[in-house]
Short mmCIF file of C-alpha atoms in Angstrom, two decimals:
data_model
loop_
_atom_site.label_atom_id
_atom_site.label_comp_id
_atom_site.label_asym_id
_atom_site.label_seq_id
_atom_site.Cartn_x
_atom_site.Cartn_y
_atom_site.Cartn_z
CA UNK A 234 123.08 162.02 302.35
CA UNK A 235 119.82 162.20 300.43
CA UNK A 236 117.88 162.84 303.60
CA UNK A 237 120.02 165.81 304.59
CA UNK A 238 119.57 167.29 301.17
CA UNK A 239 115.85 166.77 301.41
CA UNK A 240 115.55 168.38 304.81
CA UNK A 241 117.61 171.28 303.58
CA UNK A 242 115.33 171.67 300.62
CA UNK A 243 112.20 171.61 302.71
CA UNK A 244 113.62 173.91 305.34
CA UNK A 245 114.98 176.55 303.04
CA UNK A 246 111.69 178.14 301.91
CA UNK A 247 110.47 178.33 305.51
CA UNK A 248 113.70 179.88 306.78
CA UNK A 249 114.06 182.25 303.86
CA UNK A 250 112.34 185.34 305.11
CA UNK A 251 114.22 187.21 302.40
CA UNK A 252 116.76 188.72 304.74
CA UNK A 253 119.04 191.02 302.82
CA UNK A 254 122.31 192.75 303.43
CA UNK A 255 123.72 195.87 301.84
CA UNK A 256 127.41 196.04 301.08
CA UNK A 257 129.37 199.15 300.13
CA UNK A 258 132.33 197.70 298.31
CA UNK A 259 135.51 199.58 297.36
CA UNK A 260 136.03 199.22 293.61
CA UNK A 261 139.11 200.07 291.58
CA UNK A 262 139.98 198.53 288.25
CA UNK A 263 143.25 200.05 287.00
CA UNK A 264 142.37 199.57 283.31
CA UNK A 265 139.06 201.41 283.64
CA UNK A 266 139.17 203.74 286.62
CA UNK A 267 141.39 206.70 287.42
CA UNK A 268 140.14 206.80 290.98
CA UNK A 269 138.53 204.25 293.28
CA UNK A 270 134.81 204.45 293.90
CA UNK A 271 132.28 202.70 296.10
CA UNK A 272 129.61 200.44 294.69
CA UNK A 273 126.57 199.30 296.63
CA UNK A 274 125.25 195.76 296.33
CA UNK A 275 122.20 194.21 297.91
CA UNK A 276 122.19 190.48 298.46
CA UNK A 277 120.05 187.85 300.13
CA UNK A 278 121.74 186.40 303.18
CA UNK A 279 121.60 182.95 304.67
CA UNK A 280 122.28 181.80 308.20
CA UNK A 281 125.99 181.73 308.96
CA UNK A 282 126.93 183.86 305.95
CA UNK A 283 130.35 185.42 306.20
CA UNK A 284 131.49 188.58 304.46
CA UNK A 285 133.57 186.42 302.12
CA UNK A 286 130.46 184.37 301.24
CA UNK A 287 128.68 187.63 300.53
CA UNK A 288 131.48 188.88 298.27
CA UNK A 289 131.61 185.57 296.39
CA UNK A 290 127.85 185.72 295.98
CA UNK A 291 128.10 189.23 294.54
CA UNK A 292 130.80 188.03 292.16
CA UNK A 293 128.76 185.00 291.09
CA UNK A 294 125.39 186.66 290.72
CA UNK A 295 125.82 190.38 290.20
CA UNK A 296 129.24 191.56 289.13
CA UNK A 297 131.82 189.05 287.85
CA UNK A 298 134.48 191.76 287.73
CA UNK A 299 134.66 192.04 291.55
CA UNK A 300 138.09 190.85 292.64
CA UNK A 301 138.82 189.43 296.07
CA UNK A 302 141.74 187.32 297.21
CA UNK A 303 140.69 184.21 299.10
CA UNK A 304 141.68 180.63 299.45
CA UNK A 305 140.81 178.38 302.39
CA UNK A 306 137.69 180.18 303.69
CA UNK A 307 138.38 179.02 307.24
CA UNK A 308 140.73 181.65 308.74
CA UNK A 309 143.82 179.56 308.07
CA UNK A 310 145.45 180.98 304.94
CA UNK A 311 145.27 184.68 305.73
CA UNK A 312 144.51 185.79 302.17
CA UNK A 313 141.33 187.73 302.77
CA UNK A 314 142.15 190.27 305.44
CA UNK A 315 139.95 193.26 304.59
CA UNK A 316 138.93 196.52 306.16
CA UNK A 317 135.34 195.81 307.16
CA UNK A 318 133.28 198.45 308.97
CA UNK A 319 136.39 200.32 310.01
CA UNK A 320 138.39 197.40 311.37
CA UNK A 321 140.87 195.00 309.86
CA UNK A 322 139.24 191.55 309.86
CA UNK A 323 139.33 188.29 307.96
CA UNK A 324 136.33 188.32 305.64
CA UNK A 325 135.91 184.55 306.07
CA UNK A 326 135.84 184.90 309.85
CA UNK A 327 133.28 187.71 310.07
CA UNK A 328 129.57 187.01 310.18
CA UNK A 329 127.36 189.30 308.11
CA UNK A 330 124.66 189.14 310.81
CA UNK A 331 127.02 190.64 313.41
CA UNK A 332 127.81 193.74 311.37
CA UNK A 333 126.04 197.05 311.15
CA UNK A 334 124.47 197.69 307.74
CA UNK A 335 125.46 198.87 305.21
CA UNK A 336 128.63 196.85 305.50
CA UNK A 337 131.62 198.87 304.41
CA UNK A 338 134.21 196.66 302.66
CA UNK A 339 137.59 198.14 301.73
CA UNK A 340 141.03 196.68 301.01
CA UNK A 341 143.58 196.83 303.81
CA UNK A 342 144.51 200.46 304.51
CA UNK A 343 148.11 201.63 303.97
CA UNK A 344 148.75 199.07 301.26
CA UNK A 345 148.76 199.82 297.56
CA UNK A 346 145.65 198.60 295.79
CA UNK A 347 146.19 196.34 292.78
CA UNK A 348 142.54 195.88 291.95
CA UNK A 349 139.32 196.15 293.98
CA UNK A 350 139.99 194.42 297.31
CA UNK A 351 143.40 193.01 296.38
CA UNK A 352 146.44 194.80 297.81
CA UNK A 353 150.14 194.64 296.99
CA UNK A 354 151.66 192.51 299.75
CA UNK A 355 155.35 192.53 298.78
CA UNK A 356 156.08 195.42 301.15
CA UNK A 357 154.65 193.35 303.99
CA UNK A 358 156.71 190.31 302.97
CA UNK A 359 159.85 192.47 302.90
CA UNK A 360 159.07 193.56 306.44
CA UNK A 361 158.61 189.93 307.48
CA UNK A 362 161.91 188.98 305.84
CA UNK A 363 163.77 191.81 307.56
CA UNK A 364 163.65 189.99 310.91
CA UNK A 365 165.21 186.82 309.42
CA UNK A 366 162.36 184.47 310.25
CA UNK A 367 164.26 181.25 309.82
CA UNK A 368 165.98 178.86 312.20
CA UNK A 369 169.64 179.79 312.79
CA UNK A 370 171.25 177.56 315.40
CA UNK A 371 174.75 178.56 316.53
CA UNK A 372 175.75 175.02 317.57
CA UNK A 373 175.40 171.39 316.55
CA UNK A 374 172.53 169.42 318.09
CA UNK A 375 173.50 167.89 321.43
CA UNK A 376 171.79 164.55 320.90
CA UNK A 377 171.42 162.91 317.50
CA UNK A 378 170.50 164.80 314.35
CA UNK A 379 167.62 166.82 315.74
CA UNK A 380 167.40 169.97 317.79
CA UNK A 381 165.09 169.14 320.67
CA UNK A 382 162.91 171.74 322.31
CA UNK A 383 161.59 171.38 325.83
CA UNK A 384 157.78 171.52 326.23
CA UNK A 385 158.18 174.46 328.65
CA UNK A 386 160.09 176.43 326.03
CA UNK A 387 157.53 175.55 323.38
CA UNK A 388 154.77 177.01 325.58
CA UNK A 389 156.33 180.49 325.24
CA UNK A 390 155.71 180.59 321.52
CA UNK A 391 152.36 178.79 321.42
CA UNK A 392 150.36 181.88 320.54
CA UNK A 393 152.76 183.64 318.17
CA UNK A 394 153.13 180.45 316.11
CA UNK A 395 149.50 180.83 315.04
CA UNK A 396 150.36 183.82 312.83
CA UNK A 397 148.92 183.40 309.33
CA UNK A 398 150.65 186.43 307.72
CA UNK A 399 147.35 188.14 306.91
CA UNK A 400 148.86 191.64 307.51
CA UNK A 401 145.81 192.86 309.44
CA UNK A 402 148.01 194.00 312.33
CA UNK A 403 150.61 195.71 310.15
CA UNK A 404 147.80 197.53 308.37
CA UNK A 405 146.35 198.74 311.69
CA UNK A 406 149.70 199.86 313.14
CA UNK A 407 150.25 203.61 312.80
CA UNK A 408 154.02 203.51 313.55
CA UNK A 409 154.37 200.92 310.78
CA UNK A 410 152.51 203.26 308.43
CA UNK A 411 154.81 206.19 309.09
CA UNK A 412 158.11 204.26 309.26
CA UNK A 413 158.95 201.86 306.45
CA UNK A 414 162.03 200.61 308.35
CA UNK A 415 159.87 199.45 311.24
CA UNK A 416 159.19 195.74 310.73
CA UNK A 417 155.70 196.08 312.19
CA UNK A 418 153.78 193.92 314.64
CA UNK A 419 153.57 190.73 312.57
CA UNK A 420 157.28 190.67 311.83
CA UNK A 421 158.20 191.45 315.44
CA UNK A 422 155.89 188.71 316.72
CA UNK A 423 157.68 186.41 314.27
CA UNK A 424 161.03 187.66 315.59
CA UNK A 425 159.79 186.89 319.10
CA UNK A 426 159.01 183.34 318.02
CA UNK A 427 162.70 182.81 317.13
CA UNK A 428 164.02 184.98 319.94
CA UNK A 429 162.30 182.76 322.50
CA UNK A 430 163.44 179.53 320.85
CA UNK A 431 166.15 178.10 323.12
CA UNK A 432 167.41 175.72 320.40
CA UNK A 433 169.09 178.57 318.53
CA UNK A 434 171.50 179.16 321.37
CA UNK A 435 172.63 182.20 323.34
CA UNK A 436 174.74 183.76 320.58
CA UNK A 437 171.90 183.91 318.05
CA UNK A 438 169.50 185.15 320.71
CA UNK A 439 171.77 188.07 321.50
CA UNK A 440 172.31 188.83 317.80
CA UNK A 441 168.57 188.84 317.16
CA UNK A 442 168.02 191.24 320.04
CA UNK A 443 170.77 193.56 318.82
CA UNK A 444 169.27 193.53 315.33
CA UNK A 445 165.87 194.69 316.64
CA UNK A 446 167.04 197.00 319.36
CA UNK A 447 166.89 200.47 317.79
CA UNK A 448 164.48 203.30 317.18
CA UNK A 449 163.23 201.61 313.99
CA UNK A 450 162.82 198.31 315.82
CA UNK A 451 161.16 197.31 319.06
CA UNK A 452 161.40 200.81 320.58
CA UNK A 453 159.17 202.15 317.81
CA UNK A 454 156.11 200.51 319.38
CA UNK A 455 153.78 203.06 321.00
CA UNK A 456 151.65 200.42 322.77
CA UNK A 457 148.52 201.46 320.92
CA UNK A 458 147.35 197.83 321.00
CA UNK A 459 145.76 198.14 317.56
CA UNK A 460 147.54 194.98 316.41
CA UNK A 461 146.36 193.03 319.45
CA UNK A 462 142.78 194.17 318.87
CA UNK A 463 142.60 193.23 315.19
CA UNK A 464 144.54 189.94 315.21
CA UNK A 465 142.18 187.20 314.00
CA UNK A 466 144.28 184.57 315.76
CA UNK A 467 144.30 186.36 319.13
CA UNK A 468 148.04 186.90 319.12
CA UNK A 469 149.30 189.90 321.09
CA UNK A 470 152.24 191.34 319.13
CA UNK A 471 152.38 194.20 321.66
CA UNK A 472 153.12 191.70 324.39
CA UNK A 473 155.87 190.10 322.32
CA UNK A 474 157.44 193.48 321.48
CA UNK A 475 157.29 194.69 325.08
CA UNK A 476 158.85 191.50 326.36
CA UNK A 477 161.74 191.84 323.91
CA UNK A 478 162.27 195.51 324.72
CA UNK A 479 162.25 194.72 328.44
CA UNK A 480 164.91 192.06 327.87
CA UNK A 481 166.94 194.47 325.72
CA UNK A 482 166.91 197.13 328.43
CA UNK A 483 167.75 194.60 331.14
CA UNK A 484 170.70 193.50 329.02
CA UNK A 485 171.89 197.11 328.89
CA UNK A 486 171.50 197.61 332.64
CA UNK A 487 173.96 194.94 333.59
CA UNK A 488 174.20 196.00 337.23
CA UNK A 489 170.53 195.19 337.52
CA UNK A 490 171.09 191.43 337.38
CA UNK B 40 162.99 192.43 294.64
CA UNK B 41 159.54 192.69 293.13
CA UNK B 42 160.04 195.94 291.24
CA UNK B 43 159.83 194.29 287.82
CA UNK B 44 156.72 192.22 288.35
CA UNK B 45 154.96 194.95 290.26
CA UNK B 46 151.74 195.82 288.53
CA UNK B 47 150.46 199.34 288.37
CA UNK B 48 148.84 199.73 291.75
CA UNK B 49 146.91 202.57 293.31
CA UNK B 50 148.59 204.28 296.24
CA UNK B 51 145.77 205.34 298.52
CA UNK B 52 148.16 207.59 300.40
CA UNK B 53 148.03 209.41 303.68
CA UNK B 54 145.19 211.74 302.71
CA UNK B 55 142.78 208.89 302.30
CA UNK B 56 143.89 207.42 305.61
CA UNK B 57 143.08 210.69 307.32
CA UNK B 58 139.92 211.04 305.29
CA UNK B 59 138.28 208.09 306.95
CA UNK B 60 136.61 210.44 309.43
CA UNK B 61 133.86 207.98 310.26
CA UNK B 62 136.42 205.53 311.61
CA UNK B 63 137.44 207.88 314.40
CA UNK B 64 134.41 206.91 316.40
CA UNK B 65 135.39 203.25 316.41
CA UNK B 66 138.99 203.67 317.50
CA UNK B 67 139.88 201.19 320.22
CA UNK B 68 140.70 202.23 323.81
CA UNK B 69 144.44 201.72 323.32
CA UNK B 70 144.42 204.20 320.44
CA UNK B 71 142.41 206.75 322.43
CA UNK B 72 144.88 206.40 325.27
CA UNK B 73 147.69 207.14 322.81
CA UNK B 74 145.93 210.20 321.38
CA UNK B 75 145.06 211.55 324.83
CA UNK B 76 148.57 210.99 326.08
CA UNK B 77 150.04 212.83 323.08
CA UNK B 78 147.52 215.65 323.35
CA UNK B 79 148.03 216.21 327.09
CA UNK B 80 151.78 216.04 326.51
CA UNK B 81 151.52 218.83 323.94
CA UNK B 82 149.33 220.86 326.29
CA UNK B 83 151.89 220.47 329.08
CA UNK B 84 154.85 221.47 326.93
CA UNK B 85 152.92 224.45 325.57
CA UNK B 86 152.10 225.43 329.13
CA UNK B 87 155.75 225.12 330.11
CA UNK B 88 156.69 227.75 327.53
CA UNK B 89 154.00 230.13 328.78
CA UNK B 90 154.93 229.39 332.39
CA UNK B 91 158.56 230.27 331.78
CA UNK B 92 157.44 233.38 329.92
CA UNK B 93 155.38 234.57 332.88
CA UNK B 94 158.12 233.73 335.36
CA UNK B 95 160.61 235.49 333.09
CA UNK B 96 158.84 238.83 333.56
CA UNK B 97 160.39 238.82 337.05
CA UNK B 98 163.83 239.04 335.40
CA UNK B 99 162.96 241.22 332.45
CA UNK B 100 160.66 243.77 334.09
CA UNK B 101 161.31 243.63 337.82
CA UNK B 102 159.67 242.33 340.97
CA UNK B 103 156.74 244.73 341.27
CA UNK B 104 155.71 244.23 337.67
CA UNK B 105 155.89 240.48 338.14
CA UNK B 106 153.57 240.65 341.15
CA UNK B 107 151.13 242.88 339.28
CA UNK B 108 151.10 240.58 336.23
CA UNK B 109 150.58 237.45 338.33
CA UNK B 110 147.84 239.05 340.42
CA UNK B 111 146.18 240.31 337.27
CA UNK B 112 146.25 236.86 335.71
CA UNK B 113 144.97 235.14 338.84
CA UNK B 114 142.07 237.56 339.13
CA UNK B 115 140.79 236.46 335.72
CA UNK B 116 138.15 233.72 335.99
CA UNK B 117 139.17 232.18 332.64
CA UNK B 118 142.73 231.67 333.89
CA UNK B 119 141.48 229.67 336.87
CA UNK B 120 139.27 227.53 334.64
CA UNK B 121 142.22 226.95 332.31
CA UNK B 122 144.27 225.99 335.36
CA UNK B 123 141.79 223.20 336.06
CA UNK B 124 142.24 222.05 332.48
CA UNK B 125 145.99 222.09 332.95
CA UNK B 126 145.65 220.12 336.17
CA UNK B 127 143.44 217.57 334.40
CA UNK B 128 145.98 217.23 331.59
CA UNK B 129 148.78 216.76 334.10
CA UNK B 130 146.91 214.17 336.18
CA UNK B 131 145.89 212.09 333.16
CA UNK B 132 149.35 212.31 331.63
CA UNK B 133 150.92 211.15 334.89
CA UNK B 134 148.50 208.27 335.47
CA UNK B 135 148.64 207.07 331.87
CA UNK B 136 152.40 207.44 332.06
CA UNK B 137 152.41 204.94 334.91
CA UNK B 138 150.29 202.65 332.73
CA UNK B 139 152.85 202.91 329.90
CA UNK B 140 155.80 202.31 332.22
CA UNK B 141 153.98 199.21 333.45
CA UNK B 142 153.78 197.98 329.85
CA UNK B 143 157.52 198.49 329.49
CA UNK B 144 157.93 196.15 332.44
CA UNK B 145 155.40 193.77 330.75
CA UNK B 146 152.94 194.24 333.61
CA UNK B 147 149.23 194.48 332.85
CA UNK B 148 149.46 194.07 329.07
CA UNK B 149 146.36 191.86 329.05
CA UNK B 150 144.30 194.37 331.06
CA UNK B 151 145.42 197.49 329.18
CA UNK B 152 141.84 198.49 328.40
CA UNK B 153 140.75 198.37 332.04
CA UNK B 154 143.91 200.24 333.06
CA UNK B 155 143.03 203.01 330.60
CA UNK B 156 139.53 203.31 332.04
CA UNK B 157 141.01 203.27 335.52
CA UNK B 158 143.39 206.12 334.69
CA UNK B 159 140.46 208.11 333.24
CA UNK B 160 138.30 207.48 336.31
CA UNK B 161 141.10 208.34 338.72
CA UNK B 162 141.87 211.52 336.76
CA UNK B 163 138.22 212.59 337.04
CA UNK B 164 138.17 211.90 340.77
CA UNK B 165 141.42 213.75 341.43
CA UNK B 166 140.47 216.75 339.28
CA UNK B 167 137.04 216.99 340.93
CA UNK B 168 138.71 216.93 344.33
CA UNK B 169 141.10 219.64 343.15
CA UNK B 170 138.47 222.03 341.75
CA UNK B 171 137.90 223.92 345.07
CA UNK B 172 141.63 224.70 345.32
CA UNK B 173 141.57 226.45 341.97
CA UNK B 174 138.22 228.23 342.11
CA UNK B 175 138.09 229.38 345.76
#
């Protein structure tokens, strides 16, 4: 342990060629400001520095009033989705060295701003709730007390299960911005997770599809692929939505089958 | 549900969304495909109105007048150039339409970007091949 610390100490002055980064950060403090403004900060970077590291450094060393929501710092909790250089990204999953300077940091677009980079998420949670994202089996388990899922069935939902509710996709989706009844990509990917789950049974599957199958549901998707592009967990909500809408149409065209 | 505990938040609103002019340049291919598809669709429906208007002169004014109007329009160089534009809009709208129908059948969702570029390239090729028909 001591040796690693020593090597770090000896290496740091050599590696520190005083590389700096400039950040244009969106600032809005409701008690002080009528309107948001942009503040520019210059910081020294280190190798492997993420945007979240940079923001924490600004808060620690330059401006303690800077507010940013973060928790796990490893792209698992989904608290720090921000609008960085024109794209929704997780601040903890974005390297400062990969970005063009000055780095433009804003809260997620299309959400109300509570303070600085923190947005009001309750609208997003309402959207998530609207697709009933909980397990609703329509029958008793066949064997024992547990509902068993086949590995093949589990494979269908491997990717959508990774969702961390960061709201990056819903913020990037223009139909979701113009239609508050549209659940948005994250919620529909979540709906897909339950729609594909064979343990819920045929009756629930059909009910879920009927619930989503309207002009404020799956048919609202314009296949812009914004959600797929911004998802930090490489989920493709577009794919999930299109698969559900294909199934819904096939169900309508009964002569087809 | 959260009305009571909702703090006073700042609604950035539509204007600010539109105001991010610098972000236009970094739109992703899927978004450009959407914009182009909408734009060409508007062009085509606008053309349809004009087209029916020109054809309607045959009913309203008579056959000779219709022939004179059409010959007059076709003799204008700008009309022929605009016709190429219309053809380009039609070809792209058709090809990208096939791309969108493929998505509805969940085909090619993982290569949507390449499909967009393909529809652009094919449109260019077809329009270039069609230029002599309009200008000669």
